Short mmCIF file of C-alpha atoms in Angstrom, two decimals:
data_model
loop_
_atom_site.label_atom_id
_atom_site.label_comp_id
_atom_site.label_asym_id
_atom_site.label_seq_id
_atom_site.Cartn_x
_atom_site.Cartn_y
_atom_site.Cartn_z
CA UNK A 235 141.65 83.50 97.78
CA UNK A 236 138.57 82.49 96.15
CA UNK A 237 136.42 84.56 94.15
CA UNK A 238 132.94 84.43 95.82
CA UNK A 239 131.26 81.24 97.52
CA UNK A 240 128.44 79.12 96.90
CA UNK A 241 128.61 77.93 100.45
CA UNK A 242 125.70 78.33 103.17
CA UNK A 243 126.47 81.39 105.06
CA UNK A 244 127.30 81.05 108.12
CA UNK A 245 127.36 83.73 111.61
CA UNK A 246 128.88 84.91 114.41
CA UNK A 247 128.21 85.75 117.72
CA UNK A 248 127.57 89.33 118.12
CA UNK A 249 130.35 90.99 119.94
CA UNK A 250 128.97 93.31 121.71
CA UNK A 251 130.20 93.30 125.62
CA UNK A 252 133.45 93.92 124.11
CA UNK A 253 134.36 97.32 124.64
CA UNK A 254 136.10 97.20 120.94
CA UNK A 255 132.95 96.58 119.69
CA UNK A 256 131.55 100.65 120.26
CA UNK A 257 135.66 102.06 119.17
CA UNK A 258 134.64 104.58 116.91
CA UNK A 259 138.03 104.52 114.73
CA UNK A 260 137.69 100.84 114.39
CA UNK A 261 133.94 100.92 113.23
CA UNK A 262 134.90 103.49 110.55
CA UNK A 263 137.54 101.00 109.37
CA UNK A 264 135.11 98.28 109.18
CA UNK A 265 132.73 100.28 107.41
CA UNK A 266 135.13 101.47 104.83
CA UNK A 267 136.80 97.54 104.17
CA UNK A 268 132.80 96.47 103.43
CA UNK A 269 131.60 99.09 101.60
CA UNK A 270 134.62 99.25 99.59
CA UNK A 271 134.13 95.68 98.68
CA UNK A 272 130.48 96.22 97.80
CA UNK A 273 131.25 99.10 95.46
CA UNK A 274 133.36 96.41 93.57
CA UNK A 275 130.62 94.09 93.68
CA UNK A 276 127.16 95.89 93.58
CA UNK A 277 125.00 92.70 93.50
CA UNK A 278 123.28 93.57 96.20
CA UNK A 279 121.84 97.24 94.01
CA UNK A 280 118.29 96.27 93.97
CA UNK A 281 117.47 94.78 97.58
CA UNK A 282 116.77 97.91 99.26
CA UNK A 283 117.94 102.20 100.06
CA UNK A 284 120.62 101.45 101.62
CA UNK A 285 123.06 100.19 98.62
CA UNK A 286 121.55 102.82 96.21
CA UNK A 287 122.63 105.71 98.56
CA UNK A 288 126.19 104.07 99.34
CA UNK A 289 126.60 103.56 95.10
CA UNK A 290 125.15 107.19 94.67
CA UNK A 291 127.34 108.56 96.94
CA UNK A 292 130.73 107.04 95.48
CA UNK A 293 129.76 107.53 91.34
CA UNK A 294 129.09 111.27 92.62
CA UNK A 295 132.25 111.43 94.73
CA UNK A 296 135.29 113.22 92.92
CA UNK A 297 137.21 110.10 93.24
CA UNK A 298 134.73 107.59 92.11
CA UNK A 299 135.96 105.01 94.84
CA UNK A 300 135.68 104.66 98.69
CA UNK A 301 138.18 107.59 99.89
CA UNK A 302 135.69 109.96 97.85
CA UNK A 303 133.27 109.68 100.75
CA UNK A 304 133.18 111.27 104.09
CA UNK A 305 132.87 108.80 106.64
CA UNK A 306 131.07 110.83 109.11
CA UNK A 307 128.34 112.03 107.11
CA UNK A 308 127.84 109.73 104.02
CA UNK A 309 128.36 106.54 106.11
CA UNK A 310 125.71 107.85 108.53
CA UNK A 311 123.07 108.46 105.28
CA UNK A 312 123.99 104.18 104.84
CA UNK A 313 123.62 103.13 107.83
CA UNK A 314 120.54 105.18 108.67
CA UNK A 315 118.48 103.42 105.67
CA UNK A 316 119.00 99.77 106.26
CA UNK A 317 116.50 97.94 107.49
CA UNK A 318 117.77 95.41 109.06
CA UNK A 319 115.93 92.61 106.90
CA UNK A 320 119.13 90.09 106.29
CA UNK A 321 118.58 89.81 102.52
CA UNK A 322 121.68 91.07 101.56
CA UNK A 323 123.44 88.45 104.34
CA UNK A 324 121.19 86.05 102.90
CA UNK A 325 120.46 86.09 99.48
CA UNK A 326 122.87 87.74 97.54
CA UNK A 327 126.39 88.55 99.05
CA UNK A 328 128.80 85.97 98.08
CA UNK A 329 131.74 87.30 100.63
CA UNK A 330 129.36 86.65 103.67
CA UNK A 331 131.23 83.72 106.16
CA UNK A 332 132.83 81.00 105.70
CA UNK A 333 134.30 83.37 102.48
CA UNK A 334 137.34 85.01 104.61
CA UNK A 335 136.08 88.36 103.76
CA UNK A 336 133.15 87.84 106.17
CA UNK A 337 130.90 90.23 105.18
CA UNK A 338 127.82 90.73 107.61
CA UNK A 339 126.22 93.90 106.18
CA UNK A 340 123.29 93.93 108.78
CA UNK A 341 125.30 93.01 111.38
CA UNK A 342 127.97 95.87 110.78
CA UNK A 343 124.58 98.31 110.21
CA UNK A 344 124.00 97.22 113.87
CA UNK A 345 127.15 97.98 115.10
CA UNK A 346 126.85 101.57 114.21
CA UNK A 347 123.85 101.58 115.71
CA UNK A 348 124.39 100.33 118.63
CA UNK A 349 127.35 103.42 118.59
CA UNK A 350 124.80 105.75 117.94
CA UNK A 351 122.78 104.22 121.16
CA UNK A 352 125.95 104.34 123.32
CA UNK A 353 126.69 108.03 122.39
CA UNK A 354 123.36 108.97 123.16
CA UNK A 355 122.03 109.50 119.58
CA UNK A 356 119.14 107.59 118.96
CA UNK A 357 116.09 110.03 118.70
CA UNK A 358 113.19 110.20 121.04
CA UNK A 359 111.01 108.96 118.98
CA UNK A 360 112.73 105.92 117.90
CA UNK A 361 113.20 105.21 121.82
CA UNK A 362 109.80 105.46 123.26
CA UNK A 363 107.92 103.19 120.37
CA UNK A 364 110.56 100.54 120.77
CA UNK A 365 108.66 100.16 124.52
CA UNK A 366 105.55 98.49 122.94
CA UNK A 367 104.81 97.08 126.35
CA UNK A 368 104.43 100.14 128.05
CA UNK A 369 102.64 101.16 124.99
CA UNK A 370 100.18 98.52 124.34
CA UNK A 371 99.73 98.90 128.00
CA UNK A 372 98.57 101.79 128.19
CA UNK A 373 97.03 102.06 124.69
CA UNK A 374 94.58 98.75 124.89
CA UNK A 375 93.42 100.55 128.42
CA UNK A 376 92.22 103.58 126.12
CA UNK A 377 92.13 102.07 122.65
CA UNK A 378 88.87 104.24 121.54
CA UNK A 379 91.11 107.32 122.07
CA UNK A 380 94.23 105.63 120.67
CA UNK A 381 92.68 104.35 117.59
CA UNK A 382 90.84 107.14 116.89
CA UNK A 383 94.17 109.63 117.23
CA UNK A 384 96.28 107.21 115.05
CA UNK A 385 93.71 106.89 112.11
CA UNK A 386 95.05 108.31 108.76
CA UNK A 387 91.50 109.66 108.56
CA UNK A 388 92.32 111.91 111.64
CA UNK A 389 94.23 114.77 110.12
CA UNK A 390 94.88 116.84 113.33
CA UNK A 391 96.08 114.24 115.36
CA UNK A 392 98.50 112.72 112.70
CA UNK A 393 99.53 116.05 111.50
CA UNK A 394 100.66 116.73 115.33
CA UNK A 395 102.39 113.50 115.33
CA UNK A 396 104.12 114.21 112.30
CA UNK A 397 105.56 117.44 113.64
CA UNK A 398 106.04 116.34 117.44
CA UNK A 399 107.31 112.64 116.94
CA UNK A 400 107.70 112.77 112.83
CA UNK A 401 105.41 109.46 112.12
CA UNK A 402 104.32 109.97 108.75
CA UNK A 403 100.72 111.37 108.37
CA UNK A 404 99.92 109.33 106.13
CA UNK A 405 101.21 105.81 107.24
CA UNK A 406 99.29 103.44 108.60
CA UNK A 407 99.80 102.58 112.28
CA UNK A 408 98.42 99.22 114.01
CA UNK A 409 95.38 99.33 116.05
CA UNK A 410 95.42 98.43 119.69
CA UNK A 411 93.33 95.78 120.88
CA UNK A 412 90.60 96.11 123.66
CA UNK A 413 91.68 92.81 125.77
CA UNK A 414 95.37 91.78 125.11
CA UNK A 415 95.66 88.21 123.58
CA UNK A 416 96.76 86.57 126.66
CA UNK A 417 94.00 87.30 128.80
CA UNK A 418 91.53 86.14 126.41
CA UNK A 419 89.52 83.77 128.00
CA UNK A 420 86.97 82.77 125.19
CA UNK A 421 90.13 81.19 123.29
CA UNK A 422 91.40 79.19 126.39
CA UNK A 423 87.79 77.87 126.70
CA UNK A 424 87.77 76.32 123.41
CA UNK A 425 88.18 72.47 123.07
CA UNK A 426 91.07 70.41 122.04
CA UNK A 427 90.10 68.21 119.27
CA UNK A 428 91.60 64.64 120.88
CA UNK A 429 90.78 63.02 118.22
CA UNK A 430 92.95 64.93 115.40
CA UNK A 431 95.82 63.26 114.41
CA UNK A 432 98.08 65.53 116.05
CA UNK A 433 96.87 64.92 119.80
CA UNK A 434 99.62 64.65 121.99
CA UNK A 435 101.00 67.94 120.78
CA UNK A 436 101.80 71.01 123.11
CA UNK A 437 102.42 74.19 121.88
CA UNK A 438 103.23 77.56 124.01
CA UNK A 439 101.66 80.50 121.54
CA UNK A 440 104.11 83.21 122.25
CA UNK A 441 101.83 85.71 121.36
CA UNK A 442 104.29 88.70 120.02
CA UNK A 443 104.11 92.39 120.92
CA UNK A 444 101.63 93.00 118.32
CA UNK A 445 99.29 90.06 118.28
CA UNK A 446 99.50 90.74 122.14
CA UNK A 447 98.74 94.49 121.70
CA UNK A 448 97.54 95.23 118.15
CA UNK A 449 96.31 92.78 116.33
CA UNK A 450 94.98 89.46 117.60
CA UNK A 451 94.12 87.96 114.39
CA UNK A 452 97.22 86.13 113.42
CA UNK A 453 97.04 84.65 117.44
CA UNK A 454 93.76 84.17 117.59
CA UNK A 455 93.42 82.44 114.12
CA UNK A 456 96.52 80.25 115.36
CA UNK A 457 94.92 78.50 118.45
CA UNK A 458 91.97 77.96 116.75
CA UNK A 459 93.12 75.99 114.16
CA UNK A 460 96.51 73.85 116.73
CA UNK A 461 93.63 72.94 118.92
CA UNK A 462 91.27 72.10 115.89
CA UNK A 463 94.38 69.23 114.98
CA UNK A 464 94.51 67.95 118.23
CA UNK A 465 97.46 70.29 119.99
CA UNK A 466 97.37 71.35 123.46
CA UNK A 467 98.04 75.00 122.80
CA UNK A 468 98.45 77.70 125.72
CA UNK A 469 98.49 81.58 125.13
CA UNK A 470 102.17 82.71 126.55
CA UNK A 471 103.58 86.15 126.44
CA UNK A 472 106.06 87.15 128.83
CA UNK A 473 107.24 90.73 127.17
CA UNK A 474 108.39 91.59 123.72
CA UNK A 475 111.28 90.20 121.02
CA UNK A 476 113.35 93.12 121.63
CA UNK A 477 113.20 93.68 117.74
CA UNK A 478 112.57 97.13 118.24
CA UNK A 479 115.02 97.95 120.54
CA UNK A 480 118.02 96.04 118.08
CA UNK A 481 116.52 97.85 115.61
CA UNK A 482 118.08 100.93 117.73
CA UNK A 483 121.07 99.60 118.33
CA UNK A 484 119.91 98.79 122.23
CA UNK A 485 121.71 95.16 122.63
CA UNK A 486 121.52 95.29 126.15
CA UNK A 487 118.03 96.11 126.45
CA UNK A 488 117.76 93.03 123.81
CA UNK A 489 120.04 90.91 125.89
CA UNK A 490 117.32 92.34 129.05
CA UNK A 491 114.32 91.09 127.10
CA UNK A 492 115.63 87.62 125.73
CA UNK A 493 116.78 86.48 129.47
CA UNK A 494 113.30 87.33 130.79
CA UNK A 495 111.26 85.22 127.77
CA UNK A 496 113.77 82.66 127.86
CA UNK A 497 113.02 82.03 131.68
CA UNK A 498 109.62 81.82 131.23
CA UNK A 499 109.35 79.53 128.77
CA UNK A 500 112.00 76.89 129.69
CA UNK A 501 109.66 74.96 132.45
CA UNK A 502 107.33 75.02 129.31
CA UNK A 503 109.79 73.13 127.63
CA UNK A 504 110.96 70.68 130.10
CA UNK A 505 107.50 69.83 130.41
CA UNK A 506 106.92 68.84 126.77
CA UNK A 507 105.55 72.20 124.97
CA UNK A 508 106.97 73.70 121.92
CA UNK A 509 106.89 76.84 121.23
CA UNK A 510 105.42 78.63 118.27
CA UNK A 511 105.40 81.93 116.93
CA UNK A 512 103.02 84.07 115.20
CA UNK A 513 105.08 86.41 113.81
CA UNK A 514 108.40 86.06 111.53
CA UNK A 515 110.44 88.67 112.87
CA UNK A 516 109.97 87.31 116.93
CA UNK A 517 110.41 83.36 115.29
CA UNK A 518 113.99 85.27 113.66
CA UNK A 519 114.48 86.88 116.93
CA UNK A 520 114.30 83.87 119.20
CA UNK A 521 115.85 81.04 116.92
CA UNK A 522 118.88 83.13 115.62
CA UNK A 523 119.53 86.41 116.98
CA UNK A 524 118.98 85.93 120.50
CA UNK A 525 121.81 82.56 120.42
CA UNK A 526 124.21 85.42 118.59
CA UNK A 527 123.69 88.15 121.27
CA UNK A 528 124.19 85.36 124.18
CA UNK A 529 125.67 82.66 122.85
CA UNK A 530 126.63 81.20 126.47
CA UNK A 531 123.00 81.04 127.96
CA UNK A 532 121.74 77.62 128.05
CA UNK A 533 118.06 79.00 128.77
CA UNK A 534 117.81 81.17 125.11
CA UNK A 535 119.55 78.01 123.55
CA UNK A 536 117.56 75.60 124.28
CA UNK A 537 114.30 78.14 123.34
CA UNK A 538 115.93 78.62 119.90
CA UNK A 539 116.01 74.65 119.74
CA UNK A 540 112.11 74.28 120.82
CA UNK A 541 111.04 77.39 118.68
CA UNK A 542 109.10 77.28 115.50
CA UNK A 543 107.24 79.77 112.90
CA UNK A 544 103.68 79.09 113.35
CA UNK A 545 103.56 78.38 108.81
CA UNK A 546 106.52 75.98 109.85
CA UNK A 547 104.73 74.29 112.80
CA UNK A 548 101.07 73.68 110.42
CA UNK A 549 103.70 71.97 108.15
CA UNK A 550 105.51 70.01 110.55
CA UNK A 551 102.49 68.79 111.80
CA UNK A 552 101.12 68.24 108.08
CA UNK A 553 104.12 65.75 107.17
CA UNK A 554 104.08 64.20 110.50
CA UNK A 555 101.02 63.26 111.50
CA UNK A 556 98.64 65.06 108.70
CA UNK A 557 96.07 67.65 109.27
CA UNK A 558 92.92 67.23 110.95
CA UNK A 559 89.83 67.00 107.92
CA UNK A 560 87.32 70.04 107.54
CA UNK A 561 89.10 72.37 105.44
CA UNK A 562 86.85 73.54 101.99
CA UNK A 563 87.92 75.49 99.38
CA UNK A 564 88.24 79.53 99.51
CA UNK A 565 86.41 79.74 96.31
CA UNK A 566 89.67 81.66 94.94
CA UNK A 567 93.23 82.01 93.97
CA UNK A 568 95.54 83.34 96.93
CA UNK A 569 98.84 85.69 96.71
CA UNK A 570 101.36 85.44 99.60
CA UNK A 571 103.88 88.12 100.27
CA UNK A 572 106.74 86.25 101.86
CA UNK A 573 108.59 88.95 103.94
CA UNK A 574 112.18 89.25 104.83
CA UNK A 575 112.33 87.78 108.29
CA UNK A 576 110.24 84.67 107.08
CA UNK A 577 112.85 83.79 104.42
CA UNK A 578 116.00 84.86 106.77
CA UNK A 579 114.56 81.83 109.38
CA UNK A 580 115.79 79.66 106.31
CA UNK A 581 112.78 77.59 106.73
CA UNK A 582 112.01 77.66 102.87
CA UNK A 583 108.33 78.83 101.42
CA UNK A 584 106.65 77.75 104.62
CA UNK A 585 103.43 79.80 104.38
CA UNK A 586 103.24 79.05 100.38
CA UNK A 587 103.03 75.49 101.88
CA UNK A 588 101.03 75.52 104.56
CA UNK A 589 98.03 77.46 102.38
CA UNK A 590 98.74 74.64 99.49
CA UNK A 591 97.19 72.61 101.91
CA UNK A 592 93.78 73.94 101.46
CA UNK A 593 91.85 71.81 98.91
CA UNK A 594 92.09 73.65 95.39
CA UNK A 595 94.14 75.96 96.75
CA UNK A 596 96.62 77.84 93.77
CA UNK A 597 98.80 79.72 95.40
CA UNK A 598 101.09 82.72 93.90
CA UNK A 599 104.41 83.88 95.52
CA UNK A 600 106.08 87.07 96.24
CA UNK A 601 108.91 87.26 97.99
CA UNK A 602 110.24 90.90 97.32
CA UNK A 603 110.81 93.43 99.87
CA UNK A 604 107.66 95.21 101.15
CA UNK A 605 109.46 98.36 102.35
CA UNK A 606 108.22 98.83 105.83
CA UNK A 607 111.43 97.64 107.57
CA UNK A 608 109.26 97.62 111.21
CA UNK A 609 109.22 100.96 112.22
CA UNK A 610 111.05 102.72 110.11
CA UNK A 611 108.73 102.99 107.30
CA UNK A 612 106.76 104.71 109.54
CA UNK A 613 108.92 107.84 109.57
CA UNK A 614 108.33 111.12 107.42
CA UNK A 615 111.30 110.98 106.08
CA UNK A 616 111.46 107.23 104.82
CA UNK A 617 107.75 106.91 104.02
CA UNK A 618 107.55 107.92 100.69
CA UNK A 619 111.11 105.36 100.24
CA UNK A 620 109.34 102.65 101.97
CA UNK A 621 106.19 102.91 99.47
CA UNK A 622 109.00 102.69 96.74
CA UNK A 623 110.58 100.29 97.82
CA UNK A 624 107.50 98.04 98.13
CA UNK A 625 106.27 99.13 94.99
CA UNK A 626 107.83 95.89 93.08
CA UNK A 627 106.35 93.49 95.61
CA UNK A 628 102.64 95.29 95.71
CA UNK A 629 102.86 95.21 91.73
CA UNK A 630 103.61 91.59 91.49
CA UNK A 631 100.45 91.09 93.93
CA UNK A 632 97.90 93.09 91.97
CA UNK A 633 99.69 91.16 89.26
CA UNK A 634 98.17 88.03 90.01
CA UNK A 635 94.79 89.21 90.39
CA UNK A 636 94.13 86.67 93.66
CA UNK A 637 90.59 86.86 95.53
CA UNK A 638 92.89 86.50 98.54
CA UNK A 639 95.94 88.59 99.48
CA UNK A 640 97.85 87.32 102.51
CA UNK A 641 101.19 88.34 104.31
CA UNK A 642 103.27 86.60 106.76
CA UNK A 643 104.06 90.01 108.31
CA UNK A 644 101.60 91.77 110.25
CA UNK A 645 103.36 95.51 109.25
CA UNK A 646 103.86 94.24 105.33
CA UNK A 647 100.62 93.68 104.47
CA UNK A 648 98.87 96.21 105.56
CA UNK A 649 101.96 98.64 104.26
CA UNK A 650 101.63 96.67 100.68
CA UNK A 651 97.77 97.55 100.86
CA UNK A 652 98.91 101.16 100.56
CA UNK A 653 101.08 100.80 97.82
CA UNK A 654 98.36 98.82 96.26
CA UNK A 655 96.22 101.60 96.83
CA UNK A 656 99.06 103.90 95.06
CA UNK A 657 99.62 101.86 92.22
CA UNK A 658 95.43 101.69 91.35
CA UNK A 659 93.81 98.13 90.13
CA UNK A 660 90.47 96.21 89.76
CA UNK A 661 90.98 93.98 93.36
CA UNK A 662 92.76 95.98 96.03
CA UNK A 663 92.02 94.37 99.27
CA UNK A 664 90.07 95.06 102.40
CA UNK A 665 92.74 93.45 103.98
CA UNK A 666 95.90 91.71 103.78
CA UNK A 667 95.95 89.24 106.56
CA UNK A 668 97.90 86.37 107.62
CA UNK A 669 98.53 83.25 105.99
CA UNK A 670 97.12 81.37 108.97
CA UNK A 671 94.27 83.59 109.10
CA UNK A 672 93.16 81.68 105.70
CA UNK A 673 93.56 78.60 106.86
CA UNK A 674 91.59 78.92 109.79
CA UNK A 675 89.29 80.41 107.39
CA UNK A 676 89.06 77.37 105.42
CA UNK A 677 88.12 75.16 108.58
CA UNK A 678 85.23 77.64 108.96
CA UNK A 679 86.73 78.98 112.22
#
């Protein structure tokens, strides 16, 4: 047996038709074999809540090992605080697959989840935001009202939604858009430069949930700046990731959602587009999870082969065929927070090295965890762990003083602007937007 691996880990596909999968006694086993094993390791202490709670829990246990805890209570309190962001699988385990321990931590934290969605047991709450279609439907059709009754600034509203539906009072929520992203006309009407070097180029913008919905920035900045180099770029957005829903443990409403965009983008693909994501946690959605959940459809296969991060796409196109001119300098230094589902594509620094691009540009990285952990930051009870949590990552911003502050993830950086706020400093930020946000900034668009 060897002691640890420096090999690249490797996963596999999720499990989860098999009715073994949701055996309760079996799922308790599993738990206990990797926890135990990460009690004798503990390298993973610092990531997130999750390991803190499980060490806690054994030092205080009357045994001091494993069989001190109660698996139906104390496991629960583990499971509960992951967040699903892959570091641990990623970054520091070194039992994860091909070791023959095979240690997927998220992956088991699914599991129980999905357990917990079988036996009826994920809350209300946790169910009806994981629709953000029906949502953002409904909310861009009365965004005044919506915006105005999920503003921090509101107190009676958010103080009713903190006792009805237990969203934190004080964290911030997303806006909703007036006109959803892909029924904006003004962007379709705007010319492709055929004379940038990357003409010839077709990209399918799948527009996420929340550019779709929310925030139209990220989307909005990214077709401005493909069709400024020369790529044919159309809006696309047939329904969510289904990150939400996996997020409850809801693998067949996953499985629902990744048939449906796969479909609609594979006659995109056949006829020549790429497609190109605007935010991480869809891009990690699409290219990995997705194959894992179906790893026999030949539709979500061959999107995972055609999909790309939009910081990995500006890239791609900047080694290939080089980026159209234009850009000037921002006139400052720039911090990027790279979040968890950005480094678990395995891409490397992409959106350090798509804003190193910009002429002058010095760029500072972060790459701890922010906290938020999609919606469950959100929550009264993890709020105050998720501004904790972040607080390493929104030091070591404020830490490098930058004129511009900039986050891959659309629910980071506005998170880290609050623990910003928290933590006090000379340059907190109006805003912390995303990467390509800057650079479409820097071509003045």
């Amino acid at each position: 047996m060897r002691e640890g691996s420096l090999e690249a880990p490797t996963r596999h596909p999720i499990d989860w038709e098999n009715p073994d999968y949701y055996d309760e006694a079996k799922l308790e086993a599993e738990l206990t074999r990797v926890f135990d094993i990460c009690h004798g390791c503990r390298r993973c202490f610092n990531l997130c809540d999750s390991f803190p709670i499980l060490f806690d829990l054994i030092d205080e246990s009357e045994s001091g090992e494993i069989d001190g805890l109660d698996p139906k209570t104390d496991y629960r309190k583990v499971v509960d605080a992951c967040t699903l962001c892959d570091m641990c699988f990623m970054t520091k385990c070194p039992y994860v697959p091909p070791h023959e321990w095979a240690l997927d931590v998220p992956h088991l934290m699914l599991r129980a989840r999905a357990v917990e969605h079988r036996k009826g047991e994920t809350r209300f709450a946790d169910t009806e935001l994981a629709k953000t279609d029906r949502n953002g439907k409904l909310a861009s059709f009365l965004s005044p009202l919506a915006n105005w009754a999920t503003d921090t600034g509101n107190g009676l509203t958010r103080t009713l939604m903190e006792k009805t539906i237990g969203v934190n009072r004080e964290a911030w929520l997303p806006p909703f858009a007036d006109t959803p992203l892909d029924r904006r006309g003004d962007l379709d009407r705007i010319d492709v430069d055929a004379a940038a070097p990357a003409a010839g180029r077709k990209v399918a913008l799948y527009a996420t949930c929340f550019s779709n919905w929310n925030m139209p920035g990220p989307g909005e900045a990214a077709v401005k700046v493909l069709k400024a180099n020369g790529v044919d770029t159309r809006i696309v957005y047939p329904g969510c990731c289904g990150m939400p829903k996996l997020e409850n443990g809801d693998l067949a409403a996953v499985a629902e959602q990744a048939h449906t965009v796969a479909a609609a983008f594979a006659p995109l693909i056949d006829d020549g587009f790429d497609v190109v994501a605007v935010t991480p946690s869809c891009a990690l959605m699409l290219k990995f999870e997705w194959p894992l959940i179906l790893p026999d459809d030949p539709l979500v296969k061959k999107l995972a082969e055609a999909t790309f991060d939009i910081t990995e796409y500006v890239v791609d196109i900047a080694k290939k065929e080089g980026l159209a001119p234009g850009m000037q300098p921002l006139g400052g230094d720039v911090a990027i927070h790279l979040p968890c589902h950005s480094r678990a594509q395995n891409m490397g620094q992409k959106g350090a090295e798509m804003l190193r691009l910009i002429p002058e540009a010095k760029v500072g990285v972060v790459e701890r965890c922010s906290g938020h952990g999609g919606k469950w930051g959100i929550f009264r009870e993890n709020f105050a762990t998720a501004l904790k949590v972040g607080k390493p990552a929104g030091r070591a911003m404020l830490k490098t003083n930058a004129a511009f502050m900039v986050s891959e993830c659309p629910l980071a950086g506005p998170h880290l602007r609050q623990v910003m706020e928290r933590e006090g400093g000379e340059r907190i930020p109006e805003q912390v937007p995303h990467p390509i946000e800057l650079l479409a900034k820097a071509y003045g668009l």
